[in-house]
XYZ file of N, CA and C in Angstrom:
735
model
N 126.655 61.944 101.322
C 126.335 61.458 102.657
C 125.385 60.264 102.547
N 125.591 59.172 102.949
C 124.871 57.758 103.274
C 123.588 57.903 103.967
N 122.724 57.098 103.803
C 121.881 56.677 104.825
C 121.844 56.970 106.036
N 122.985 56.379 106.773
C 122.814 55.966 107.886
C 123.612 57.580 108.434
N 124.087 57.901 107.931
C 124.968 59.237 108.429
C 123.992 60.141 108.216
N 123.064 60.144 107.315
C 121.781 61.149 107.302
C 121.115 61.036 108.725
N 120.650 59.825 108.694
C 119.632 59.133 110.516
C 120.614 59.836 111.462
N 121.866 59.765 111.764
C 122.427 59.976 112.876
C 122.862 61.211 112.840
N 122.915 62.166 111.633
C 122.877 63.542 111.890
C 121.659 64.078 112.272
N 120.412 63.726 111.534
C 118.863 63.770 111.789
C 118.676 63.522 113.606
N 119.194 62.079 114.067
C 119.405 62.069 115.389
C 119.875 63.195 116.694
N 121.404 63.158 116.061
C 121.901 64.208 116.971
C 120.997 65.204 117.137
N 119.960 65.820 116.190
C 119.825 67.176 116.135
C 118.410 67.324 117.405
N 118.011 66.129 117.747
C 116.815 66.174 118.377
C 117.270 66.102 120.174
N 116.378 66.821 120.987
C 116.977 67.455 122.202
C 115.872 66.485 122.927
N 116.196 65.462 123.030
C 116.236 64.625 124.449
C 115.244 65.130 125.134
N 116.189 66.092 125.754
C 116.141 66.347 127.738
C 114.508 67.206 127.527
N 114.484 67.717 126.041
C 113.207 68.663 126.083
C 112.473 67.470 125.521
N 112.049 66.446 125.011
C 111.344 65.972 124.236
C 111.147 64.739 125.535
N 111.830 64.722 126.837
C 111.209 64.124 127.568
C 110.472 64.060 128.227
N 111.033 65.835 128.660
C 110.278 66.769 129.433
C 108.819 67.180 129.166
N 108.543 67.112 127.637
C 107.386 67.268 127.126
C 106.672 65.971 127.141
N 106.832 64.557 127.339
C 106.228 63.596 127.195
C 105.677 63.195 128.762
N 106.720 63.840 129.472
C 106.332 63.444 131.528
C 105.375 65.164 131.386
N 105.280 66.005 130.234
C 104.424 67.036 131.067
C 103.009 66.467 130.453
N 103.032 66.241 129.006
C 101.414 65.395 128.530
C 101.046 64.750 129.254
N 101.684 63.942 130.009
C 101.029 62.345 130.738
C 100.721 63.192 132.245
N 101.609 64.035 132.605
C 101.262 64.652 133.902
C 99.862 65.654 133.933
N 99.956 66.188 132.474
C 98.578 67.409 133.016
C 97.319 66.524 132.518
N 97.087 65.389 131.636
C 96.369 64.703 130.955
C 95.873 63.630 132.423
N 96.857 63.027 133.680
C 96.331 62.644 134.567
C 95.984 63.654 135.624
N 96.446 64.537 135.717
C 95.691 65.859 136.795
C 94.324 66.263 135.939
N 94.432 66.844 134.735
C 93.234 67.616 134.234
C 92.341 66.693 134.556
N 92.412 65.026 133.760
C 91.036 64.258 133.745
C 90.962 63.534 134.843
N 91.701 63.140 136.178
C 91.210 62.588 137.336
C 90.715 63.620 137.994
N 91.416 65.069 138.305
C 91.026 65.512 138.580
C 89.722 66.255 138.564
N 89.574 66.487 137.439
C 88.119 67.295 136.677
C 86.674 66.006 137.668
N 87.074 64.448 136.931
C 86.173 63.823 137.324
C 86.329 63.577 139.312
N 87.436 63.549 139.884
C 87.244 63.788 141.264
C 86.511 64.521 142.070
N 86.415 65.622 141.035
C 85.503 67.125 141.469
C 83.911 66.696 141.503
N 83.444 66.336 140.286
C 82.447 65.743 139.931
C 81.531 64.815 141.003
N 82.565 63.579 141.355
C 82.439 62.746 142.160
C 82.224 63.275 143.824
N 83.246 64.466 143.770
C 83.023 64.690 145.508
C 81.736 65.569 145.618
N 81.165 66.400 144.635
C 80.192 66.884 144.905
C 78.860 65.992 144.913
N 79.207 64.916 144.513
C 77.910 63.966 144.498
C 78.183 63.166 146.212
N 78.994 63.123 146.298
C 79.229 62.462 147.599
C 78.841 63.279 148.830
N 79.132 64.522 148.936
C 78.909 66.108 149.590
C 77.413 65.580 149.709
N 76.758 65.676 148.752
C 75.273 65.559 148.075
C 74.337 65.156 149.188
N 75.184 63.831 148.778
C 74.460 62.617 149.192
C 74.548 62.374 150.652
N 75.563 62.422 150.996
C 76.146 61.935 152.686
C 76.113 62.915 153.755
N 76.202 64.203 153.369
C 76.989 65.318 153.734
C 75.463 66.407 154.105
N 75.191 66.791 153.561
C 74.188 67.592 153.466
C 72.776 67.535 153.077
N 71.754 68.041 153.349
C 70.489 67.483 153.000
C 69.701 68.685 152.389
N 70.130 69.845 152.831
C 69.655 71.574 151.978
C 70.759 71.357 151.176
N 69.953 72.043 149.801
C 70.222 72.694 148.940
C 71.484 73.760 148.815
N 71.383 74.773 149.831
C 71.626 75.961 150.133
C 73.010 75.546 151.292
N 73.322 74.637 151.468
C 74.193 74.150 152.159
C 75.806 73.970 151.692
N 75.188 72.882 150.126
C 76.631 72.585 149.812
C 76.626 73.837 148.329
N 75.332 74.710 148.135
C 75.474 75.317 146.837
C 76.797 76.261 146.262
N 77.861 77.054 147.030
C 78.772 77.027 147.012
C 80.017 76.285 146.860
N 79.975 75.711 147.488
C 80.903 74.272 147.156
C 80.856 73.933 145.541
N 79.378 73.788 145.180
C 79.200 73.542 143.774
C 79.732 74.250 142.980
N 79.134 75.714 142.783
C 80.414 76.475 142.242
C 81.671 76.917 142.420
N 82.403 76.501 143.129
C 83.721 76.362 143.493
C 84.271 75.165 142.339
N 83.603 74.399 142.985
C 84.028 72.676 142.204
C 83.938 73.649 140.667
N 82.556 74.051 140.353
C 82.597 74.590 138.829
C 83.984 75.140 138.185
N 84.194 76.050 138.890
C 85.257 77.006 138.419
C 86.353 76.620 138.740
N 86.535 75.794 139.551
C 87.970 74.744 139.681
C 87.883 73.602 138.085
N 86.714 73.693 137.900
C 86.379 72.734 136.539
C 86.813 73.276 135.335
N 86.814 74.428 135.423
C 87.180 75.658 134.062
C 87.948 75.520 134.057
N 88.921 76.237 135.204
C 90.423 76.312 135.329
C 91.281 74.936 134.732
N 90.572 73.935 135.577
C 91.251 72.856 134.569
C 91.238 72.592 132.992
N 89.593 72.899 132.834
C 90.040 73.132 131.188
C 91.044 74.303 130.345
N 91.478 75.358 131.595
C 92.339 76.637 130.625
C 93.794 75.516 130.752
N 94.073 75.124 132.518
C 95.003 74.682 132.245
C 96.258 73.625 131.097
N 94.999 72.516 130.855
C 95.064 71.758 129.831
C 95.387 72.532 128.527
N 95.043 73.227 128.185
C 95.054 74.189 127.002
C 96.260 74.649 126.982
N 96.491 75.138 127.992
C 97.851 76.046 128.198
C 99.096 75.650 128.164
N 99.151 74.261 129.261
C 99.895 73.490 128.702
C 100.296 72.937 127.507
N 99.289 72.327 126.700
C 99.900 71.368 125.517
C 100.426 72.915 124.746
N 100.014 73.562 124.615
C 100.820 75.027 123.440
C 101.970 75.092 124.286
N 101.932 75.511 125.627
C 103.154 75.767 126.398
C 104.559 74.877 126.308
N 104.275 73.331 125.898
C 105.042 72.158 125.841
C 105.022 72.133 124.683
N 104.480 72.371 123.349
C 104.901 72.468 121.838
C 106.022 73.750 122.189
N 105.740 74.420 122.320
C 106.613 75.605 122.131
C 107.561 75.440 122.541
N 108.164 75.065 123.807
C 109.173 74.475 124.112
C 109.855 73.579 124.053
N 108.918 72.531 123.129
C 110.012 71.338 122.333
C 110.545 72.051 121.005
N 109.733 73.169 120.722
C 110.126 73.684 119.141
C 111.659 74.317 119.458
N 111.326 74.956 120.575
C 112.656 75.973 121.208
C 113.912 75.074 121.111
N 113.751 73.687 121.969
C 114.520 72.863 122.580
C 115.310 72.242 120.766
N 114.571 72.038 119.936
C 114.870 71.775 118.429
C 115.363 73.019 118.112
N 115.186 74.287 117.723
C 116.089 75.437 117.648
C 117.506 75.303 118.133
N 117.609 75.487 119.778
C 118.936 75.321 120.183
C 119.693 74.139 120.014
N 119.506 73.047 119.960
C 119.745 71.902 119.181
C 120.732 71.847 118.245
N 119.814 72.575 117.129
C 120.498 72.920 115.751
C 121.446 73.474 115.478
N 121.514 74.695 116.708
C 122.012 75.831 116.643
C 123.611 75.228 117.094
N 123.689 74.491 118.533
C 124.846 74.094 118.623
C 125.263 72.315 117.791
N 124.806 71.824 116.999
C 125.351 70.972 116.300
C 125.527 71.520 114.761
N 125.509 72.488 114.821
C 125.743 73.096 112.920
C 126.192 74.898 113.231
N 127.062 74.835 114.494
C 128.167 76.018 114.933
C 128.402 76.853 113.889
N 129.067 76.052 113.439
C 129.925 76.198 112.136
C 128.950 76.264 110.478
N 128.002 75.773 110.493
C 127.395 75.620 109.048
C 126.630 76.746 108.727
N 125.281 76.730 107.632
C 124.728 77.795 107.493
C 123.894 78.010 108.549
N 123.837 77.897 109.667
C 122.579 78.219 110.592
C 123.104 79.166 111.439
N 122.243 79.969 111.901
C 122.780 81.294 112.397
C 122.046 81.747 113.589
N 122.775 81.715 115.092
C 122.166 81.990 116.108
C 122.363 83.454 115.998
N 120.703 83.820 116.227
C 120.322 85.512 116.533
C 119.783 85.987 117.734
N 120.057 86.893 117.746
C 119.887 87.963 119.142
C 118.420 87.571 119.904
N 117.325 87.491 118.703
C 116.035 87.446 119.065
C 115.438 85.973 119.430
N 116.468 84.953 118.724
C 116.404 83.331 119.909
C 117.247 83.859 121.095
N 118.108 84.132 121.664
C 118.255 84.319 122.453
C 118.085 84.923 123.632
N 116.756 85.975 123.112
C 116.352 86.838 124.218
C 114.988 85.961 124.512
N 114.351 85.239 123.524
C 113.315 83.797 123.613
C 113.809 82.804 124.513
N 115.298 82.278 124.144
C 115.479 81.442 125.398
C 115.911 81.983 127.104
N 116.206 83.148 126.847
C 115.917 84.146 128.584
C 114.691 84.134 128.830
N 113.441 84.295 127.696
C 111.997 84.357 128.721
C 111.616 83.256 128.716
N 111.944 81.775 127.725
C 111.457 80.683 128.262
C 111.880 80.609 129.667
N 113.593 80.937 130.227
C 113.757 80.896 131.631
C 113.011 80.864 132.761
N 112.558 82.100 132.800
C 112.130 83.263 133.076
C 110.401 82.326 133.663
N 109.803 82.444 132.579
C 108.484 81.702 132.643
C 108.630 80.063 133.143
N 109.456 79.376 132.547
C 109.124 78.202 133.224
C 109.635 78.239 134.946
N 110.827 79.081 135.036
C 110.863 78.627 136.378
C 109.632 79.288 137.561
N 109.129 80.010 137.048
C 107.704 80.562 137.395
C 106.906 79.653 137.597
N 106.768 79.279 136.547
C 105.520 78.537 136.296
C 105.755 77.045 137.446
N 107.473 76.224 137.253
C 107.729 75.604 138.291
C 107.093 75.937 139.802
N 107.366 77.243 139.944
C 107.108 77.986 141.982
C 105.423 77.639 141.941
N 104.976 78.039 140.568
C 103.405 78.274 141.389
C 103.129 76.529 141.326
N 103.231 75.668 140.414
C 102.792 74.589 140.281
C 103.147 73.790 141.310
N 104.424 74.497 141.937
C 104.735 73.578 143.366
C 103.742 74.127 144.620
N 103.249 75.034 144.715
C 101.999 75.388 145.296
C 100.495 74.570 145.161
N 100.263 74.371 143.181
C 99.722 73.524 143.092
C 99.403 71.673 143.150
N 100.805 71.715 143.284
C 101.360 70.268 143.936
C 100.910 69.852 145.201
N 101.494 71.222 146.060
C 101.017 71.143 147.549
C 99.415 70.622 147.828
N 99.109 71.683 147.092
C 97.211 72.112 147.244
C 96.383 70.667 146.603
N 96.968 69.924 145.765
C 96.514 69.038 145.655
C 96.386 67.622 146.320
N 97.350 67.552 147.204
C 97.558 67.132 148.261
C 96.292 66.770 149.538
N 95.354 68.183 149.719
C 94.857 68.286 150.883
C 93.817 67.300 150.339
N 92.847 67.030 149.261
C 91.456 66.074 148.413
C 92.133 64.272 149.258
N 93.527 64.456 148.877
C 94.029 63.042 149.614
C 94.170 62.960 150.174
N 94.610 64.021 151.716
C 94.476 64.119 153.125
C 93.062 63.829 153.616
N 91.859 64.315 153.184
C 90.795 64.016 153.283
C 90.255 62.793 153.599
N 90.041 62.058 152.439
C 90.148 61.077 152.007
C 90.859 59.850 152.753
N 91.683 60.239 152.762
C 93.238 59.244 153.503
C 92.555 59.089 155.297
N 92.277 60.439 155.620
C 91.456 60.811 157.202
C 90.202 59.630 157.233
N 89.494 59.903 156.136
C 88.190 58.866 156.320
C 88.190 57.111 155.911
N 89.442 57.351 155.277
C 89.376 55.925 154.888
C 90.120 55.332 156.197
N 90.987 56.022 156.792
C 91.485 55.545 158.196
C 90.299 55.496 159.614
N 89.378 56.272 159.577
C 88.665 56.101 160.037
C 87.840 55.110 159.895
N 87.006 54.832 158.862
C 86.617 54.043 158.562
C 87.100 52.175 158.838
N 88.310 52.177 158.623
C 89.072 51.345 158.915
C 89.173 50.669 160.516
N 89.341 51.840 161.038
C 88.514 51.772 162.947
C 87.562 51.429 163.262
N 86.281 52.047 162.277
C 85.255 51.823 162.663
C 85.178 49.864 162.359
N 85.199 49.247 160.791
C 85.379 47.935 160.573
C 85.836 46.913 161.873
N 87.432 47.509 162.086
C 87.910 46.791 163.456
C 86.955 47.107 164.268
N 86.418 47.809 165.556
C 85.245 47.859 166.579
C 83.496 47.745 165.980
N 84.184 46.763 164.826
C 82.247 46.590 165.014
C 81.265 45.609 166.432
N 82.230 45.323 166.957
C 81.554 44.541 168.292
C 81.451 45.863 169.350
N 81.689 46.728 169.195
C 81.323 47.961 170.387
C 80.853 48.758 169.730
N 79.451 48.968 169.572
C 78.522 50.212 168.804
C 78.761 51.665 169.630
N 78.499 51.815 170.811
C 78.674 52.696 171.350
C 79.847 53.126 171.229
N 80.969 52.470 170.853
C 82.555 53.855 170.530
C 82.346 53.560 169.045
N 81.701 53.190 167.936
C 81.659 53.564 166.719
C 80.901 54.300 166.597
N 79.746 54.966 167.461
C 79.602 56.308 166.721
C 79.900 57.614 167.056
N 80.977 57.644 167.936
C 81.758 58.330 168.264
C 82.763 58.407 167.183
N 82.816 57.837 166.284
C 83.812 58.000 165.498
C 83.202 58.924 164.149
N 83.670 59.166 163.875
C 83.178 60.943 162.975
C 83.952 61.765 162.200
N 83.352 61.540 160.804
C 84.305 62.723 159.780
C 83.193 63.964 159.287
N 84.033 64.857 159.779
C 83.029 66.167 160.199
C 83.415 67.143 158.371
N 83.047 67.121 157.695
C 83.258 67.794 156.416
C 82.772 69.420 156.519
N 82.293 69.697 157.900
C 82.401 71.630 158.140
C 83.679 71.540 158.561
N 84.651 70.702 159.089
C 86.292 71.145 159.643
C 86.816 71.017 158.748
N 86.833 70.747 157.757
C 87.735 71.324 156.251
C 87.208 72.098 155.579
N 85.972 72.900 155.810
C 85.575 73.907 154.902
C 84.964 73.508 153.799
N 84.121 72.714 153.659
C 83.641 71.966 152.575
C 82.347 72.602 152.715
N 81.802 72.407 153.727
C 80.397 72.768 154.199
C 80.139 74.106 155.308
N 79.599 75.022 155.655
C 79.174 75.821 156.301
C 78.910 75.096 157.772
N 78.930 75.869 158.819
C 79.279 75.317 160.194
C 77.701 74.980 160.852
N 76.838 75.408 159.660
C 75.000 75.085 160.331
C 74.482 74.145 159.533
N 75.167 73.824 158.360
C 75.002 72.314 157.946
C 74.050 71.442 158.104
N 73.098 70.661 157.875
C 72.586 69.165 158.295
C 72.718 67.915 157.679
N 73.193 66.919 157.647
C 73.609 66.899 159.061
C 75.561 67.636 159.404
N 76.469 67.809 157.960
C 77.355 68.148 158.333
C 78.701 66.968 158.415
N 78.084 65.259 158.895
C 78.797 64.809 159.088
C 78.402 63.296 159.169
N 79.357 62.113 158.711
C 78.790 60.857 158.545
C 79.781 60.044 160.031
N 79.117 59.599 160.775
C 79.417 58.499 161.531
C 79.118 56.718 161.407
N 80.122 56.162 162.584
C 79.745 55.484 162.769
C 79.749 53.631 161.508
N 78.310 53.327 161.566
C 78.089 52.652 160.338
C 77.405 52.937 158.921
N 76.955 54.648 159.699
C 76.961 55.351 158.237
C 77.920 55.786 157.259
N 78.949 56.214 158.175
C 80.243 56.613 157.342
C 81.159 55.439 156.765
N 81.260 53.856 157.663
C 81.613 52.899 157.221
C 80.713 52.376 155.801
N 79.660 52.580 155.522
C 78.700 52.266 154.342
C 79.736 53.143 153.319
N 79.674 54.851 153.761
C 79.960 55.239 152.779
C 81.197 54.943 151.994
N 82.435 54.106 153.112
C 83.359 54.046 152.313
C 83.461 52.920 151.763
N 82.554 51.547 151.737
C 82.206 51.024 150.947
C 81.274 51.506 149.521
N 81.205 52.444 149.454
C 80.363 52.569 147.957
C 81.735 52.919 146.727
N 81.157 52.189 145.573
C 81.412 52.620 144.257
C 81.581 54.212 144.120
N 81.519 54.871 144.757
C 81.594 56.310 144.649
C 82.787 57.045 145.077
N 82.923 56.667 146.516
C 84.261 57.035 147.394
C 85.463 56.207 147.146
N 85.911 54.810 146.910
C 86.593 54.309 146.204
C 87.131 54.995 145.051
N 86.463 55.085 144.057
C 86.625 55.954 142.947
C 87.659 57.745 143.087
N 86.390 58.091 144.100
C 86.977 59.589 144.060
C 88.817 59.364 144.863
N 88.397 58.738 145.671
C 89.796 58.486 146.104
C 91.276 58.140 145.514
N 90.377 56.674 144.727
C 91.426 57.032 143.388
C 91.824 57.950 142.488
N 90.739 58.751 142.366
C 91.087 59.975 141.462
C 91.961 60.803 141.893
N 91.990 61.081 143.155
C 92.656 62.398 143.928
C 94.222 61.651 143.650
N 94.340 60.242 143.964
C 95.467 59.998 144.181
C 96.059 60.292 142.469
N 95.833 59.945 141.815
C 96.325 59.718 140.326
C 96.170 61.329 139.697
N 95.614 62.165 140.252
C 95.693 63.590 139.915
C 97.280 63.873 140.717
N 96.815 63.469 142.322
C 98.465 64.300 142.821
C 99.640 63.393 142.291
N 99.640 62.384 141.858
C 100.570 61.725 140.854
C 100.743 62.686 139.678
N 99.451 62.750 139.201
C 99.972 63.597 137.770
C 100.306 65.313 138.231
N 100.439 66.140 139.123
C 100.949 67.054 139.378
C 102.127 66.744 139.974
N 102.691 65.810 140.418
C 104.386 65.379 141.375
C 104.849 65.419 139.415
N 104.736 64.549 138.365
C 104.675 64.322 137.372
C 104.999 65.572 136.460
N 104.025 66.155 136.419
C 103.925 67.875 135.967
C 105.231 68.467 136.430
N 105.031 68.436 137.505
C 106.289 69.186 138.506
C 107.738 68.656 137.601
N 107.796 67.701 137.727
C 109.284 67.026 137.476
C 109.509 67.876 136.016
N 108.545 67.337 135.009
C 108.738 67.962 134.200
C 108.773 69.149 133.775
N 108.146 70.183 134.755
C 108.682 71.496 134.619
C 109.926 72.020 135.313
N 110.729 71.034 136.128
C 112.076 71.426 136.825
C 112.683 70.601 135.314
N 112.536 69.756 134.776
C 113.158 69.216 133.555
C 113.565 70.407 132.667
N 112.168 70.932 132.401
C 112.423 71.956 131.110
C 113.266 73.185 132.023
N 113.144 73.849 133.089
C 114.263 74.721 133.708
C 115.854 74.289 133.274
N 116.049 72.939 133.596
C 116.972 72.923 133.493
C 117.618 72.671 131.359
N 116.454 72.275 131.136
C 117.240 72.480 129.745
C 117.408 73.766 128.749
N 116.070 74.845 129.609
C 115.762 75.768 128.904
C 117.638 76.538 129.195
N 117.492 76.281 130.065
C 119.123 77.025 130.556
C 120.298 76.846 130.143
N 120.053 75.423 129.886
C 121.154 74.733 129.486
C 121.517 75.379 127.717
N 120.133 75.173 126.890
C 119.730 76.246 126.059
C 120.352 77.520 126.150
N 120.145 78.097 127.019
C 120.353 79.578 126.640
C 121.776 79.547 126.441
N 122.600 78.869 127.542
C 123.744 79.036 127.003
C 124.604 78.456 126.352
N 123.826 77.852 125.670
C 124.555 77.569 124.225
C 123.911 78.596 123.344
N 123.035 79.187 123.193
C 123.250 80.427 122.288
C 124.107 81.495 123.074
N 124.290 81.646 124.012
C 124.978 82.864 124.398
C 126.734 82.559 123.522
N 126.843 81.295 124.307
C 128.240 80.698 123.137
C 128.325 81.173 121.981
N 127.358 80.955 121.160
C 127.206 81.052 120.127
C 127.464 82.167 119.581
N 127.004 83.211 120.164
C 127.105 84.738 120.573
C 128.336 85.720 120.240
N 128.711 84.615 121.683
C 130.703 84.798 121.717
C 131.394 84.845 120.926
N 130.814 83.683 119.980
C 132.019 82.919 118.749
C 131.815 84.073 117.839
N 130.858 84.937 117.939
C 130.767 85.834 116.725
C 129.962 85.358 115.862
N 129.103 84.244 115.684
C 128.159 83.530 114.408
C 126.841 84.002 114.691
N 126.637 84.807 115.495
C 125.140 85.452 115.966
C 124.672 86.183 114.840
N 124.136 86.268 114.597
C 123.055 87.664 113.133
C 122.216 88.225 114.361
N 122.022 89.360 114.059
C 120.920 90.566 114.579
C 119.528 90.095 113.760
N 118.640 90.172 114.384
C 117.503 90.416 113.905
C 116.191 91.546 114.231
């Protein structure tokens, strides 16, 4: 066998659809984990600063943000093993149907592996589309005040209806309903969305729910190849070339 017939058997044997799927899920949880992680960061300094003036006000919030901070570090974790494992899988079945016929031998126990990869990723798809959703609301927020804000800029010649204008951070649950002050108006809240701070977090939220739409794709990716997978070992099965293990 030649060179070049080595490369293009070496070629064939590598599974695409999983090795893409794994490159849109790195770039997806790598922009959720780290915009997100630092968005968190950022909104509690903003909370801080704008939002509240006790201690005892936003101190919940803080640990919330905390343990939303963890979670992102299990998630990250979980993923990159979760996406090795399933490019390893995606290289298994691969093999399995381009060398049918040769010494390689589909067994009972890859095949009951590629039913629970099923199984788990399309799981893991349902909840992450929950987490898709949920990530969503940091940019609804956001999106609310920067539109506001935007109002307020246009009517700076009428003071009296700009401070009527008001983003209340106890109506999303951010803050407790006795708060002080609870809420930025006016040309205070227009300041705030000029700072280096809110800019930022804003961007973050957005480039996190990018990297979970991202995530997402790539876990309907791997559904569909894990499946596609299985049944080509089940084939395999059929033909009689299966070994027990």
């Amino acid at each position: 066998m030649g060179c070049y017939d080595c490369c293009m058997r070496c070629l064939g044997g590598v599974p695409y659809c999983s090795l893409v799927a794994t490159l849109l899920c790195f770039s997806g949880i790598a922009l959720f984990c780290g915009c997100g992680h630092q968005a968190l960061t950022e909104t509690e300094r903003i909370i801080e600063t704008y939002f509240a003036r006790n201690l005892q006000d936003y101190i919940t919030l803080a640990y919330i943000i905390q343990y939303f901070q963890y979670v992102i570090y299990g998630l990250a974790s979980f993923f990159f093993l979760y996406c090795i494992v399933l490019l390893a899988e995606g290289f298994y079945t691969t093999s399995a149907a381009k060398q049918t016929f040769g010494e390689f031998r589909s067994t009972m126990c890859g095949r009951c592996l590629s039913s629970s990869f099923i199984v788990m990723t399309y799981v893991l798809a349902v909840l992450w589309l929950l987490v898709f959703a949920l990530s969503a609301l940091p940019v609804y927020f956001f999106y609310n005040m920067d539109a506001t804000c935007h109002t307020i800029d246009v009517l700076t010649e009428t003071p009296a209806s700009i401070n009527q204008l008001c983003v209340d951070a106890r109506q999303y649950g951010l803050l407790p309903w006795n708060a002080v002050p609870g809420k930025a108006c006016g040309m205070t809240l227009s300041n705030v969305c000029k700072t280096r701070e809110y800019q930022m977090t804003y961007n973050l939220y957005i480039a996190a729910f990018a990297g979970a739409g991202i995530t997402l794709l790539a876990l309907l990716t791997y559904t569909v190849s894990t499946t596609y997978n299985f049944a080509v070992l089940r084939y395999l099965g059929r033909k009689g070339i299966g070994a027990r293990c």
